[in-house]
JSON list of C-alpha atoms in Angstrom, two decimals:
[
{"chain": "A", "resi": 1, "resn": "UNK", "atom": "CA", "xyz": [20.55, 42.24, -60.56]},
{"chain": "A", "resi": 2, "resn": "UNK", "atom": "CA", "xyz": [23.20, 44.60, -61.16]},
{"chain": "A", "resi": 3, "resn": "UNK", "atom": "CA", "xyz": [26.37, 44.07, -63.02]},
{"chain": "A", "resi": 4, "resn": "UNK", "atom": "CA", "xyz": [28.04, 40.56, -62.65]},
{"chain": "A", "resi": 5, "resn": "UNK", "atom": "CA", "xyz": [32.16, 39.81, -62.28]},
{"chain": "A", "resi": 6, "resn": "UNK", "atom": "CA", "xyz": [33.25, 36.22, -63.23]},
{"chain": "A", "resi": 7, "resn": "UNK", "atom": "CA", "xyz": [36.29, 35.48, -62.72]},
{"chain": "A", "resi": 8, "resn": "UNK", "atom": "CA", "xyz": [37.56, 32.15, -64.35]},
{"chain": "A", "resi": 9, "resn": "UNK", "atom": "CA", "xyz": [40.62, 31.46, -62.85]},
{"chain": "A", "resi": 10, "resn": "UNK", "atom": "CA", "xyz": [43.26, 30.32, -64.89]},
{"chain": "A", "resi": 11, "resn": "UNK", "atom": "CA", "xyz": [40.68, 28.37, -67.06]},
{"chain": "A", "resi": 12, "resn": "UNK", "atom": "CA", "xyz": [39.11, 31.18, -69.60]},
{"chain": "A", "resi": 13, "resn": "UNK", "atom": "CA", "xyz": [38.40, 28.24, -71.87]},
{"chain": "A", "resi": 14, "resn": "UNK", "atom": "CA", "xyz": [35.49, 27.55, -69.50]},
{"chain": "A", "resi": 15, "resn": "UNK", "atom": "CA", "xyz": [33.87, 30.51, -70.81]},
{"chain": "A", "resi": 16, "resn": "UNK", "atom": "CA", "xyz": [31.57, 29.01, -73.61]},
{"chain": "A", "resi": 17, "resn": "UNK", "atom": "CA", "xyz": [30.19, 26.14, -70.77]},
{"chain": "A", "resi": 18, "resn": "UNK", "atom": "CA", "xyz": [29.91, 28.92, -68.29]},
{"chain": "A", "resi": 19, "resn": "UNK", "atom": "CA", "xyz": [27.87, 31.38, -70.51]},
{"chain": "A", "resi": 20, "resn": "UNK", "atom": "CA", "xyz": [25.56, 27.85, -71.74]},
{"chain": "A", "resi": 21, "resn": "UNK", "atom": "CA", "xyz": [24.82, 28.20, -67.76]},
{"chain": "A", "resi": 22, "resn": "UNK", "atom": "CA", "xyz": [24.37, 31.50, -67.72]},
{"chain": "A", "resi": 23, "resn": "UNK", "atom": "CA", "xyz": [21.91, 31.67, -70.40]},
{"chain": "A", "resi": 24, "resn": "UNK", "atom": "CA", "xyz": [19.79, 28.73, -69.09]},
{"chain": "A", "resi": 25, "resn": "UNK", "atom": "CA", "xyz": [19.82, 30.93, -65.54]},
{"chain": "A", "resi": 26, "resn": "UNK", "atom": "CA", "xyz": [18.97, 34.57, -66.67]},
{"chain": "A", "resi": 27, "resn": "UNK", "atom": "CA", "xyz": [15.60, 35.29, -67.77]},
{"chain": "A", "resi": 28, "resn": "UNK", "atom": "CA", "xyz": [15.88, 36.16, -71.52]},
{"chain": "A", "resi": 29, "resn": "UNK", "atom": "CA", "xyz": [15.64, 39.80, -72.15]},
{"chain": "A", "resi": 30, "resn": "UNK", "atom": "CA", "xyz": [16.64, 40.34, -68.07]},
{"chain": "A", "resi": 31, "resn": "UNK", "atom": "CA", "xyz": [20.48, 39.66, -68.36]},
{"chain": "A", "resi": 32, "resn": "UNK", "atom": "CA", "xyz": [22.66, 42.27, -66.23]},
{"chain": "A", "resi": 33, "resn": "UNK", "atom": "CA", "xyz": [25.76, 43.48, -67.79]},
{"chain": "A", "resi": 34, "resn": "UNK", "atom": "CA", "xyz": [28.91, 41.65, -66.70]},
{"chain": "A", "resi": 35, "resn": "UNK", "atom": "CA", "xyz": [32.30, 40.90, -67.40]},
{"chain": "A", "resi": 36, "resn": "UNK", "atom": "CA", "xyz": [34.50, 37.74, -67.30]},
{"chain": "A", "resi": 37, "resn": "UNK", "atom": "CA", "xyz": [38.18, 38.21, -66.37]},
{"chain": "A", "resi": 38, "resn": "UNK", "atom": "CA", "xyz": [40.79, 35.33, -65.82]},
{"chain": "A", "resi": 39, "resn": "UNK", "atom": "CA", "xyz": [42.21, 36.01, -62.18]},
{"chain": "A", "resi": 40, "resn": "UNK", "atom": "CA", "xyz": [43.45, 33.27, -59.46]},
{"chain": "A", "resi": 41, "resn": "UNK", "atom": "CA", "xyz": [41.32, 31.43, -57.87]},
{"chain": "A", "resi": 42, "resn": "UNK", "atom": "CA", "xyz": [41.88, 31.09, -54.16]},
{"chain": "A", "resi": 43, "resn": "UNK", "atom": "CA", "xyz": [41.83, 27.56, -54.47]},
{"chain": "A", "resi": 44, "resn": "UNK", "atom": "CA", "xyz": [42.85, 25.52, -57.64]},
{"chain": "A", "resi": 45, "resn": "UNK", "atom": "CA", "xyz": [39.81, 23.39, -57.09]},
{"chain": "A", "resi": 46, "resn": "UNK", "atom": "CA", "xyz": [37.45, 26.29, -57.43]},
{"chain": "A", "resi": 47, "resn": "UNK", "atom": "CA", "xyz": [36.69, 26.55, -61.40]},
{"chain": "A", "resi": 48, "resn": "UNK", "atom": "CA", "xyz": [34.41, 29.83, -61.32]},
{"chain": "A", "resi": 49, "resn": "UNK", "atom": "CA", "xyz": [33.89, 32.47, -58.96]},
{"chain": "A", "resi": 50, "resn": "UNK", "atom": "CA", "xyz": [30.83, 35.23, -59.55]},
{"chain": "A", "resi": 51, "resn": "UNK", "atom": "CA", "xyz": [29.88, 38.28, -57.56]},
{"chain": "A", "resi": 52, "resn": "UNK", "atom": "CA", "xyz": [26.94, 39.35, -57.87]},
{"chain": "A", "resi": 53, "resn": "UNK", "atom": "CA", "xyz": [24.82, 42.45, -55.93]},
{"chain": "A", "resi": 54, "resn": "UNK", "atom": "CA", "xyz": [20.51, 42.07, -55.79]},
{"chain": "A", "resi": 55, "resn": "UNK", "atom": "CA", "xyz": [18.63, 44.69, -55.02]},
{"chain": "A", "resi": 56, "resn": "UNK", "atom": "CA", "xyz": [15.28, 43.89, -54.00]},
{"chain": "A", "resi": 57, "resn": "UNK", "atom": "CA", "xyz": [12.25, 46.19, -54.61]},
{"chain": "A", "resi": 58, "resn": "UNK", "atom": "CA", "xyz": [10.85, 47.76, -51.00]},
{"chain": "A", "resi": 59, "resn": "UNK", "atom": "CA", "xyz": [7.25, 46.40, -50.71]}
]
């Protein structure tokens, strides 16, 4: 994975439950950078958006 964006919305205080998340997801020792930024969501029932760009090995 390469770097990670998550945007919070207007609800930074999510960050500690989104990082527990994260943590459980990410293979330890395999986490991409990232950064977390509060931005509007474009709907207020969306809590966390993340973009995220995979590049996959050619066999």
């Amino acid at each position: 994975m390469t770097p990670v964006r998550h945007h919070t919305g207007e609800r930074i205080s999510l960050f500690a439950a989104m990082n527990r998340v994260w943590d459980a997801w990410v293979p330890a020792g395999h986490a991409p950078a990232r950064a977390c930024v509060e931005a509007a969501m474009a709907s207020p029932e969306l809590l966390v958006e993340i973009s995220v760009i995979a590049a996959i090995p050619e066999a």
